[in-house]
PDB file of C-alpha atoms in Angstrom:
ATOM      1  CA  SER H   1       8.332 130.504-112.339  1.00  0.00           C
ATOM      2  CA  ARG H   2      11.267 132.436-110.937  1.00  0.00           C
ATOM      3  CA  VAL H   3      13.423 132.124-107.830  1.00  0.00           C
ATOM      4  CA  ASP H   4      15.658 134.986-106.677  1.00  0.00           C
ATOM      5  CA  LEU H   5      18.313 134.714-103.987  1.00  0.00           C
ATOM      6  CA  ASN H   6      19.443 138.211-103.060  1.00  0.00           C
ATOM      7  CA  ASP H   7      22.746 138.507-101.156  1.00  0.00           C
ATOM      8  CA  VAL H   8      21.884 135.483 -98.999  1.00  0.00           C
ATOM      9  CA  THR H   9      24.118 134.217 -96.215  1.00  0.00           C
ATOM     10  CA  ILE H  10      23.828 131.240 -93.890  1.00  0.00           C
ATOM     11  CA  SER H  11      26.286 131.532 -91.044  1.00  0.00           C
ATOM     12  CA  TYR H  12      26.978 129.319 -88.056  1.00  0.00           C
ATOM     13  CA  PRO H  13      28.962 131.294 -85.471  1.00  0.00           C
ATOM     14  CA  LYS H  14      31.724 129.214 -83.958  1.00  0.00           C
ATOM     15  CA  THR H  15      31.725 128.887 -80.198  1.00  0.00           C
ATOM     16  CA  ILE H  16      33.953 127.133 -77.695  1.00  0.00           C
ATOM     17  CA  MET H  17      31.181 124.615 -77.027  1.00  0.00           C
ATOM     18  CA  SER H  18      30.731 123.776 -80.729  1.00  0.00           C
ATOM     19  CA  LYS H  19      34.472 123.323 -81.146  1.00  0.00           C
ATOM     20  CA  LEU H  20      34.749 121.065 -78.104  1.00  0.00           C
ATOM     21  CA  PHE H  21      31.635 118.937 -78.494  1.00  0.00           C
ATOM     22  CA  SER H  22      30.772 118.856 -82.197  1.00  0.00           C
ATOM     23  CA  SER H  23      31.800 115.615 -83.897  1.00  0.00           C
ATOM     24  CA  VAL H  24      31.724 117.382 -87.271  1.00  0.00           C
ATOM     25  CA  PRO H  25      33.672 120.635 -87.815  1.00  0.00           C
ATOM     26  CA  LYS H  26      31.165 123.409 -88.350  1.00  0.00           C
ATOM     27  CA  ARG H  27      31.477 125.847 -91.222  1.00  0.00           C
ATOM     28  CA  GLN H  28      31.205 129.484 -90.311  1.00  0.00           C
ATOM     29  CA  TYR H  29      29.536 130.222 -93.670  1.00  0.00           C
ATOM     30  CA  ALA H  30      27.493 127.586 -95.484  1.00  0.00           C
ATOM     31  CA  VAL H  31      26.431 130.276 -97.970  1.00  0.00           C
ATOM     32  CA  ASP H  32      28.378 133.526 -98.162  1.00  0.00           C
ATOM     33  CA  HIS H  33      26.674 136.547 -99.782  1.00  0.00           C
ATOM     34  CA  VAL H  34      25.275 134.746-102.827  1.00  0.00           C
ATOM     35  CA  SER H  35      22.995 136.399-105.375  1.00  0.00           C
ATOM     36  CA  ILE H  36      21.592 134.163-108.109  1.00  0.00           C
ATOM     37  CA  SER H  37      18.332 133.685-109.986  1.00  0.00           C
ATOM     38  CA  PHE H  38      16.670 130.623-111.475  1.00  0.00           C
ATOM     39  CA  SER H  39      13.991 131.500-114.003  1.00  0.00           C
ATOM     40  CA  GLY H  40      11.244 129.890-115.980  1.00  0.00           C
ATOM     41  CA  ARG H  41       8.090 131.523-117.272  1.00  0.00           C
ATOM     42  CA  SER H  42       4.354 131.725-116.606  1.00  0.00           C
ATOM     43  CA  THR H  43       2.292 129.064-118.317  1.00  0.00           C
ATOM     44  CA  ASP H  44      -1.311 128.174-118.853  1.00  0.00           C
ATOM     45  CA  PHE H  45      -3.249 124.999-118.272  1.00  0.00           C
ATOM     46  CA  VAL H  46      -5.220 124.609-121.502  1.00  0.00           C
ATOM     47  CA  SER H  47      -7.323 121.998-123.236  1.00  0.00           C
ATOM     48  CA  ASP H  48      -6.154 120.017-126.221  1.00  0.00           C
ATOM     49  CA  SER H  49      -8.173 117.843-128.565  1.00  0.00           C
ATOM     50  CA  GLY H  50      -7.404 114.632-126.687  1.00  0.00           C
ATOM     51  CA  ASP H  51      -9.187 112.913-123.838  1.00  0.00           C
ATOM     52  CA  HIS H  52      -7.468 114.913-121.098  1.00  0.00           C
ATOM     53  CA  LYS H  53      -6.236 118.435-120.514  1.00  0.00           C
ATOM     54  CA  SER H  54      -2.634 119.330-121.222  1.00  0.00           C
ATOM     55  CA  LEU H  55      -0.113 121.916-120.086  1.00  0.00           C
ATOM     56  CA  SER H  56       1.169 124.329-122.702  1.00  0.00           C
ATOM     57  CA  THR H  57       2.600 127.840-123.058  1.00  0.00           C
ATOM     58  CA  LYS H  58       1.568 130.941-124.927  1.00  0.00           C
ATOM     59  CA  GLN H  59       5.058 132.207-125.734  1.00  0.00           C
ATOM     60  CA  ALA H  60       8.407 130.618-126.370  1.00  0.00           C
ATOM     61  CA  ASP H  61      11.160 131.481-123.938  1.00  0.00           C
ATOM     62  CA  ASN H  62      14.582 129.925-124.325  1.00  0.00           C
ATOM     63  CA  SER H  63      16.123 131.635-121.285  1.00  0.00           C
ATOM     64  CA  ALA H  64      15.074 128.944-118.800  1.00  0.00           C
ATOM     65  CA  LEU H  65      17.930 126.496-118.333  1.00  0.00           C
ATOM     66  CA  PRO H  66      18.473 123.707-115.818  1.00  0.00           C
ATOM     67  CA  THR H  67      21.155 124.810-113.365  1.00  0.00           C
ATOM     68  CA  ILE H  68      23.854 122.381-112.238  1.00  0.00           C
ATOM     69  CA  LEU H  69      25.506 123.267-108.910  1.00  0.00           C
ATOM     70  CA  VAL H  70      28.970 121.707-108.618  1.00  0.00           C
ATOM     71  CA  GLY H  71      31.754 121.752-106.047  1.00  0.00           C
ATOM     72  CA  ARG H  72      33.293 119.748-103.245  1.00  0.00           C
ATOM     73  CA  SER H  73      31.345 118.565-100.219  1.00  0.00           C
ATOM     74  CA  ALA H  74      30.380 121.419 -97.882  1.00  0.00           C
ATOM     75  CA  CYS H  75      30.735 124.022-100.649  1.00  0.00           C
ATOM     76  CA  GLY H  76      27.117 125.173-100.274  1.00  0.00           C
ATOM     77  CA  LYS H  77      25.218 123.195-102.945  1.00  0.00           C
ATOM     78  CA  SER H  78      22.635 121.581-100.685  1.00  0.00           C
ATOM     79  CA  SER H  79      22.420 124.723 -98.542  1.00  0.00           C
ATOM     80  CA  LEU H  80      21.289 126.680-101.607  1.00  0.00           C
ATOM     81  CA  LEU H  81      18.639 124.050-102.338  1.00  0.00           C
ATOM     82  CA  ARG H  82      17.365 124.299 -98.762  1.00  0.00           C
ATOM     83  CA  LEU H  83      17.147 128.080 -99.106  1.00  0.00           C
ATOM     84  CA  ILE H  84      15.145 127.698-102.316  1.00  0.00           C
ATOM     85  CA  SER H  85      12.799 125.146-100.732  1.00  0.00           C
ATOM     86  CA  GLY H  86      12.255 127.243 -97.618  1.00  0.00           C
ATOM     87  CA  SER H  87      13.462 124.451 -95.304  1.00  0.00           C
ATOM     88  CA  GLU H  88      16.270 126.735 -94.135  1.00  0.00           C
ATOM     89  CA  ARG H  89      16.162 130.474 -93.641  1.00  0.00           C
ATOM     90  CA  PRO H  90      19.023 132.809 -94.515  1.00  0.00           C
ATOM     91  CA  THR H  91      20.925 134.561 -91.746  1.00  0.00           C
ATOM     92  CA  SER H  92      20.834 137.630 -93.976  1.00  0.00           C
ATOM     93  CA  GLY H  93      19.549 138.453 -97.433  1.00  0.00           C
ATOM     94  CA  SER H  94      16.267 137.367 -98.952  1.00  0.00           C
ATOM     95  CA  VAL H  95      14.669 134.625-101.051  1.00  0.00           C
ATOM     96  CA  SER H  96      11.659 135.305-103.252  1.00  0.00           C
ATOM     97  CA  ILE H  97       9.435 133.157-105.439  1.00  0.00           C
ATOM     98  CA  ASN H  98       7.901 134.992-108.383  1.00  0.00           C
ATOM     99  CA  GLY H  99       8.607 138.264-106.610  1.00  0.00           C
ATOM    100  CA  VAL H 100       7.038 137.224-103.291  1.00  0.00           C
ATOM    101  CA  PRO H 101       9.473 137.061-100.332  1.00  0.00           C
ATOM    102  CA  SER H 102       9.509 133.778 -98.441  1.00  0.00           C
ATOM    103  CA  SER H 103      10.460 135.556 -95.233  1.00  0.00           C
ATOM    104  CA  ASP H 104       8.386 133.217 -93.068  1.00  0.00           C
ATOM    105  CA  GLY H 105      10.567 130.255 -94.019  1.00  0.00           C
ATOM    106  CA  GLY H 106       7.982 128.920 -96.440  1.00  0.00           C
ATOM    107  CA  ILE H 107       6.062 129.981 -99.511  1.00  0.00           C
ATOM    108  CA  GLY H 108       2.818 131.821 -98.842  1.00  0.00           C
ATOM    109  CA  ILE H 109      -0.036 129.593 -99.921  1.00  0.00           C
ATOM    110  CA  GLU H 110      -2.333 132.571-100.222  1.00  0.00           C
ATOM    111  CA  GLN H 111      -0.102 133.917-102.983  1.00  0.00           C
ATOM    112  CA  HIS H 112      -0.664 130.781-105.096  1.00  0.00           C
ATOM    113  CA  MET H 113       3.020 130.100-105.566  1.00  0.00           C
ATOM    114  CA  PRO H 114       4.520 126.731-106.519  1.00  0.00           C
ATOM    115  CA  ALA H 115       6.199 125.043-103.582  1.00  0.00           C
ATOM    116  CA  PRO H 116       9.894 124.310-104.298  1.00  0.00           C
ATOM    117  CA  ILE H 117      10.418 120.588-103.735  1.00  0.00           C
ATOM    118  CA  ILE H 118      13.700 118.821-102.895  1.00  0.00           C
ATOM    119  CA  ILE H 119      14.024 115.342-104.428  1.00  0.00           C
ATOM    120  CA  ASP H 120      16.989 113.398-103.084  1.00  0.00           C
ATOM    121  CA  ARG H 121      16.054 109.747-103.567  1.00  0.00           C
ATOM    122  CA  LYS H 122      14.266 107.341-105.865  1.00  0.00           C
ATOM    123  CA  PRO H 123      10.620 106.754-104.868  1.00  0.00           C
ATOM    124  CA  SER H 124       9.971 103.692-102.721  1.00  0.00           C
ATOM    125  CA  PHE H 125       6.279 103.120-103.424  1.00  0.00           C
ATOM    126  CA  ASP H 126       4.935  99.574-103.273  1.00  0.00           C
ATOM    127  CA  ASP H 127       2.812  97.802-105.861  1.00  0.00           C
ATOM    128  CA  SER H 128      -0.493  98.299-104.049  1.00  0.00           C
ATOM    129  CA  ALA H 129      -1.464 100.911-106.644  1.00  0.00           C
ATOM    130  CA  THR H 130      -0.592 101.887-110.200  1.00  0.00           C
ATOM    131  CA  VAL H 131       2.096 104.414-111.079  1.00  0.00           C
ATOM    132  CA  LEU H 132      -0.588 106.965-111.999  1.00  0.00           C
ATOM    133  CA  ASP H 133      -2.444 106.459-108.707  1.00  0.00           C
ATOM    134  CA  HIS H 134       0.786 107.016-106.777  1.00  0.00           C
ATOM    135  CA  ILE H 135       1.485 110.245-108.680  1.00  0.00           C
ATOM    136  CA  ILE H 136      -2.063 111.483-108.009  1.00  0.00           C
ATOM    137  CA  SER H 137      -1.714 110.683-104.288  1.00  0.00           C
ATOM    138  CA  SER H 138       1.642 112.469-103.944  1.00  0.00           C
ATOM    139  CA  VAL H 139      -0.023 115.694-102.810  1.00  0.00           C
ATOM    140  CA  PRO H 140       1.417 117.157 -99.571  1.00  0.00           C
ATOM    141  CA  GLU H 141       0.253 115.577 -96.353  1.00  0.00           C
ATOM    142  CA  LYS H 142      -2.642 117.274 -94.591  1.00  0.00           C
ATOM    143  CA  GLY H 143      -1.378 119.846 -92.126  1.00  0.00           C
ATOM    144  CA  SER H 144       1.887 120.515 -93.960  1.00  0.00           C
ATOM    145  CA  ARG H 145       2.688 124.091 -94.945  1.00  0.00           C
ATOM    146  CA  HIS H 146       1.881 123.330 -98.610  1.00  0.00           C
ATOM    147  CA  SER H 147      -1.379 121.414 -98.084  1.00  0.00           C
ATOM    148  CA  ASP H 148      -3.862 124.034 -96.925  1.00  0.00           C
ATOM    149  CA  HIS H 149      -6.647 124.996 -99.299  1.00  0.00           C
ATOM    150  CA  ARG H 150      -9.921 126.782 -98.786  1.00  0.00           C
ATOM    151  CA  ASP H 151     -11.389 123.805-100.652  1.00  0.00           C
ATOM    152  CA  PRO H 152      -9.608 120.756-102.100  1.00  0.00           C
ATOM    153  CA  PRO H 153      -8.761 120.939-105.814  1.00  0.00           C
ATOM    154  CA  ASP H 154     -10.950 119.104-108.286  1.00  0.00           C
ATOM    155  CA  PRO H 155      -9.758 115.446-108.398  1.00  0.00           C
ATOM    156  CA  ILE H 156     -10.181 115.486-112.177  1.00  0.00           C
ATOM    157  CA  LEU H 157      -7.756 118.392-112.341  1.00  0.00           C
ATOM    158  CA  ILE H 158      -5.131 116.542-110.265  1.00  0.00           C
ATOM    159  CA  GLU H 159      -5.478 113.402-112.379  1.00  0.00           C
ATOM    160  CA  SER H 160      -5.228 115.428-115.582  1.00  0.00           C
ATOM    161  CA  MET H 161      -2.068 117.147-114.394  1.00  0.00           C
ATOM    162  CA  ALA H 162      -0.558 113.844-113.244  1.00  0.00           C
ATOM    163  CA  ASN H 163      -1.077 112.483-116.765  1.00  0.00           C
ATOM    164  CA  ASP H 164       0.431 115.616-118.280  1.00  0.00           C
ATOM    165  CA  PHE H 165       3.562 115.744-116.143  1.00  0.00           C
ATOM    166  CA  ALA H 166       4.139 112.038-116.726  1.00  0.00           C
ATOM    167  CA  ALA H 167       3.823 112.539-120.496  1.00  0.00           C
ATOM    168  CA  ILE H 168       6.186 115.523-120.447  1.00  0.00           C
ATOM    169  CA  LEU H 169       8.782 113.452-118.611  1.00  0.00           C
ATOM    170  CA  GLY H 170       8.393 110.560-121.043  1.00  0.00           C
ATOM    171  CA  LEU H 171       6.267 107.999-119.199  1.00  0.00           C
ATOM    172  CA  THR H 172       3.757 106.225-121.450  1.00  0.00           C
ATOM    173  CA  ARG H 173       0.126 105.439-120.671  1.00  0.00           C
ATOM    174  CA  GLU H 174       1.031 101.759-120.414  1.00  0.00           C
ATOM    175  CA  GLN H 175       3.674 102.554-117.813  1.00  0.00           C
ATOM    176  CA  LEU H 176       1.201 104.687-115.855  1.00  0.00           C
ATOM    177  CA  LYS H 177      -1.166 101.707-115.699  1.00  0.00           C
ATOM    178  CA  SER H 178       1.611  99.419-114.447  1.00  0.00           C
ATOM    179  CA  THR H 179       3.096  99.070-110.948  1.00  0.00           C
ATOM    180  CA  PRO H 180       6.272 100.866-109.780  1.00  0.00           C
ATOM    181  CA  SER H 181       8.391  97.701-109.622  1.00  0.00           C
ATOM    182  CA  SER H 182       7.798  97.055-113.325  1.00  0.00           C
ATOM    183  CA  LEU H 183       9.527 100.305-114.308  1.00  0.00           C
ATOM    184  CA  SER H 184      13.164 100.450-115.349  1.00  0.00           C
ATOM    185  CA  PRO H 185      15.596 102.377-113.068  1.00  0.00           C
ATOM    186  CA  SER H 186      15.428 105.530-115.215  1.00  0.00           C
ATOM    187  CA  GLU H 187      11.625 105.301-115.414  1.00  0.00           C
ATOM    188  CA  GLN H 188      11.432 104.997-111.620  1.00  0.00           C
ATOM    189  CA  PHE H 189      13.362 108.257-111.286  1.00  0.00           C
ATOM    190  CA  LEU H 190      11.057 109.963-113.797  1.00  0.00           C
ATOM    191  CA  PHE H 191       8.135 108.616-111.758  1.00  0.00           C
ATOM    192  CA  GLY H 192       9.613 110.271-108.652  1.00  0.00           C
ATOM    193  CA  ILE H 193      10.096 113.567-110.490  1.00  0.00           C
ATOM    194  CA  ALA H 194       6.462 113.445-111.667  1.00  0.00           C
ATOM    195  CA  CYS H 195       5.415 113.031-108.023  1.00  0.00           C
ATOM    196  CA  GLY H 196       7.546 116.068-107.164  1.00  0.00           C
ATOM    197  CA  CYS H 197       5.824 118.090-109.887  1.00  0.00           C
ATOM    198  CA  ILE H 198       2.399 117.413-108.370  1.00  0.00           C
ATOM    199  CA  SER H 199       3.659 118.267-104.867  1.00  0.00           C
ATOM    200  CA  SER H 200       5.145 121.525-106.165  1.00  0.00           C
ATOM    201  CA  VAL H 201       2.072 122.831-107.993  1.00  0.00           C
ATOM    202  CA  TYR H 202      -0.478 121.622-105.426  1.00  0.00           C
ATOM    203  CA  PRO H 203      -0.512 124.919-103.431  1.00  0.00           C
ATOM    204  CA  LEU H 204      -1.570 126.865-106.512  1.00  0.00           C
ATOM    205  CA  LEU H 205      -4.197 124.453-107.835  1.00  0.00           C
ATOM    206  CA  PRO H 206      -7.630 126.072-107.970  1.00  0.00           C
ATOM    207  CA  CYS H 207     -10.692 124.255-106.749  1.00  0.00           C
ATOM    208  CA  THR H 208     -12.166 123.828-110.211  1.00  0.00           C
ATOM    209  CA  LEU H 209     -10.917 122.908-113.661  1.00  0.00           C
ATOM    210  CA  THR H 210     -12.747 125.932-115.080  1.00  0.00           C
ATOM    211  CA  HIS H 211     -10.688 128.283-112.916  1.00  0.00           C
ATOM    212  CA  ALA H 212      -7.497 126.580-114.098  1.00  0.00           C
ATOM    213  CA  LEU H 213      -8.486 127.029-117.740  1.00  0.00           C
ATOM    214  CA  GLN H 214      -9.339 130.699-117.215  1.00  0.00           C
ATOM    215  CA  HIS H 215      -6.420 131.813-115.065  1.00  0.00           C
ATOM    216  CA  GLY H 216      -3.598 129.330-115.737  1.00  0.00           C
ATOM    217  CA  ILE H 217      -0.906 128.131-113.362  1.00  0.00           C
ATOM    218  CA  ARG H 218       2.847 128.252-113.032  1.00  0.00           C
ATOM    219  CA  TYR H 219       5.142 125.307-113.574  1.00  0.00           C
ATOM    220  CA  PRO H 220       6.903 123.499-110.682  1.00  0.00           C
ATOM    221  CA  ILE H 221      10.174 124.343-108.951  1.00  0.00           C
ATOM    222  CA  LEU H 222      12.312 121.231-108.417  1.00  0.00           C
ATOM    223  CA  CYS H 223      15.613 120.835-106.560  1.00  0.00           C
ATOM    224  CA  LEU H 224      17.440 117.561-107.267  1.00  0.00           C
ATOM    225  CA  ASP H 225      19.941 116.995-104.455  1.00  0.00           C
ATOM    226  CA  GLU H 226      22.598 114.516-105.645  1.00  0.00           C
ATOM    227  CA  LEU H 227      19.676 112.445-106.930  1.00  0.00           C
ATOM    228  CA  PHE H 228      21.675 110.451-109.487  1.00  0.00           C
ATOM    229  CA  ASP H 229      25.163 110.616-107.974  1.00  0.00           C
ATOM    230  CA  PHE H 230      25.212 106.943-106.994  1.00  0.00           C
ATOM    231  CA  GLU H 231      23.595 105.661-110.186  1.00  0.00           C
ATOM    232  CA  ARG H 232      25.103 104.507-113.475  1.00  0.00           C
ATOM    233  CA  PRO H 233      25.718 107.447-115.853  1.00  0.00           C
ATOM    234  CA  ASP H 234      23.255 106.082-118.407  1.00  0.00           C
ATOM    235  CA  ILE H 235      20.332 106.519-115.968  1.00  0.00           C
ATOM    236  CA  PRO H 236      20.461 110.345-115.624  1.00  0.00           C
ATOM    237  CA  ARG H 237      21.264 110.592-119.320  1.00  0.00           C
ATOM    238  CA  ARG H 238      18.051 108.725-120.144  1.00  0.00           C
ATOM    239  CA  CYS H 239      16.156 111.094-117.849  1.00  0.00           C
ATOM    240  CA  SER H 240      17.675 114.212-119.425  1.00  0.00           C
ATOM    241  CA  GLU H 241      15.200 114.372-122.314  1.00  0.00           C
ATOM    242  CA  GLY H 242      12.210 114.500-119.965  1.00  0.00           C
ATOM    243  CA  ILE H 243      13.879 117.128-117.768  1.00  0.00           C
ATOM    244  CA  ASP H 244      14.699 119.136-120.915  1.00  0.00           C
ATOM    245  CA  ARG H 245      11.015 119.171-121.879  1.00  0.00           C
ATOM    246  CA  LEU H 246       9.962 120.140-118.358  1.00  0.00           C
ATOM    247  CA  VAL H 247      12.414 123.058-118.295  1.00  0.00           C
ATOM    248  CA  ALA H 248      11.534 124.141-121.841  1.00  0.00           C
ATOM    249  CA  LEU H 249       7.894 124.493-120.763  1.00  0.00           C
ATOM    250  CA  GLY H 250       8.826 126.796-117.883  1.00  0.00           C
ATOM    251  CA  SER H 251       9.818 124.735-114.851  1.00  0.00           C
ATOM    252  CA  VAL H 252      12.749 125.697-112.657  1.00  0.00           C
ATOM    253  CA  VAL H 253      15.113 122.752-112.128  1.00  0.00           C
ATOM    254  CA  VAL H 254      18.228 123.119-109.956  1.00  0.00           C
ATOM    255  CA  ILE H 255      20.556 120.113-109.616  1.00  0.00           C
ATOM    256  CA  ALA H 256      23.257 119.709-106.965  1.00  0.00           C
ATOM    257  CA  THR H 257      25.798 117.069-107.950  1.00  0.00           C
ATOM    258  CA  HIS H 258      29.360 115.827-107.644  1.00  0.00           C
ATOM    259  CA  LYS H 259      29.092 114.358-111.137  1.00  0.00           C
ATOM    260  CA  PRO H 260      28.231 117.072-113.670  1.00  0.00           C
ATOM    261  CA  HIS H 261      29.209 114.771-116.546  1.00  0.00           C
ATOM    262  CA  HIS H 262      25.989 112.841-115.828  1.00  0.00           C
ATOM    263  CA  TRP H 263      24.101 115.770-117.352  1.00  0.00           C
ATOM    264  CA  GLU H 264      25.881 116.168-120.679  1.00  0.00           C
ATOM    265  CA  LYS H 265      22.753 115.022-122.558  1.00  0.00           C
ATOM    266  CA  LEU H 266      20.763 118.093-121.536  1.00  0.00           C
ATOM    267  CA  THR H 267      20.251 120.358-124.549  1.00  0.00           C
ATOM    268  CA  GLN H 268      21.644 123.284-122.579  1.00  0.00           C
ATOM    269  CA  ARG H 269      22.698 123.597-118.983  1.00  0.00           C
ATOM    270  CA  ARG H 270      24.023 126.342-116.753  1.00  0.00           C
ATOM    271  CA  VAL H 271      26.872 125.100-114.574  1.00  0.00           C
ATOM    272  CA  VAL H 272      27.589 127.071-111.388  1.00  0.00           C
ATOM    273  CA  ALA H 273      30.751 126.203-109.442  1.00  0.00           C
ATOM    274  CA  LEU H 274      30.757 126.819-105.689  1.00  0.00           C
ATOM    275  CA  SER H 275      33.476 126.900-103.038  1.00  0.00           C
ATOM    276  CA  SER H 276      33.196 127.817 -99.356  1.00  0.00           C
ATOM    277  CA  GLY H 277      29.655 129.045 -99.872  1.00  0.00           C
ATOM    278  CA  ARG H 278      30.562 131.410-102.715  1.00  0.00           C
ATOM    279  CA  ILE H 279      30.031 131.304-106.471  1.00  0.00           C
ATOM    280  CA  LEU H 280      33.367 130.864-108.263  1.00  0.00           C
ATOM    281  CA  SER H 281      32.178 130.678-111.872  1.00  0.00           C
ATOM    282  CA  GLU H 282      29.172 130.251-114.118  1.00  0.00           C
ATOM    283  CA  ALA H 283      29.022 128.934-117.682  1.00  0.00           C
ATOM    284  CA  VAL H 284      26.474 127.618-120.184  1.00  0.00           C
ATOM    285  CA  PHE H 285      27.183 124.329-121.961  1.00  0.00           C
ATOM    286  CA  GLU H 286      25.535 122.808-125.015  1.00  0.00           C
ATOM    287  CA  LYS H 287      24.500 119.184-125.383  1.00  0.00           C
ATOM    288  CA  GLY H 288      27.487 116.835-125.661  1.00  0.00           C
ATOM    289  CA  LYS H 289      30.039 119.342-124.346  1.00  0.00           C
ATOM    290  CA  ALA H 290      31.726 117.950-121.267  1.00  0.00           C
ATOM    291  CA  THR H 291      32.132 119.606-117.879  1.00  0.00           C
ATOM    292  CA  ASN H 292      34.967 118.621-115.587  1.00  0.00           C
TER     293      ASN H 292
END
């Protein structure tokens, strides 16, 4: 998958009324003429020799890196995530997913594009179902912009993909059969990311498993908005291996955070520093190398 932001701006013109009656000072530019791309690659949904289907790729591609957005509050980190997800439209410029403009404020379902998903909290599911059942049921709600299908996808396909994403992230079969409250804190976050994966790829799921095998799918686009900022550093570090595998297979993962040191365990990471809605710097770091 690939996301391109081309000279995007989000502006909030200041008026006398907003100055007099707004309790929070408004920024004139939340995002100021930013051009940046987040890339993965196309992948196929293929069968392995086990008892379920698995996701794999035809070609290796080491260019896809998780992107860490850093900067002070109100620098534009979350605004960029909202632009990627389609929940906010740019005042000027354009956003495209795999070359298709999202000019209508959302991703065109008819184009079979993954839906960028913002994850900003740990899942709060109860123990009325297993972890796997919760992941399977995390498809978008009926009537949402990402839920419409000519026909619903094959339930076997959704269950197979739920198993695959969970395995990629590092959840075991025993954990999938358990209840959410039995998971450790890091496993609960991985559980939430697995739910986000299903929500992201749901718009492009074909109606049959055969179609998936023949034509393949693209990997999810995930935006983590300060997801681990209030957790102990060891929790995101334990999750880094699963996120590494997800990105290595072709997913786009963009992380907004005030604590970039939480992500030092990623094999590689692109760190983009923002200020006043503009990109100040960009650098690639290897595993174990600290970012300030």
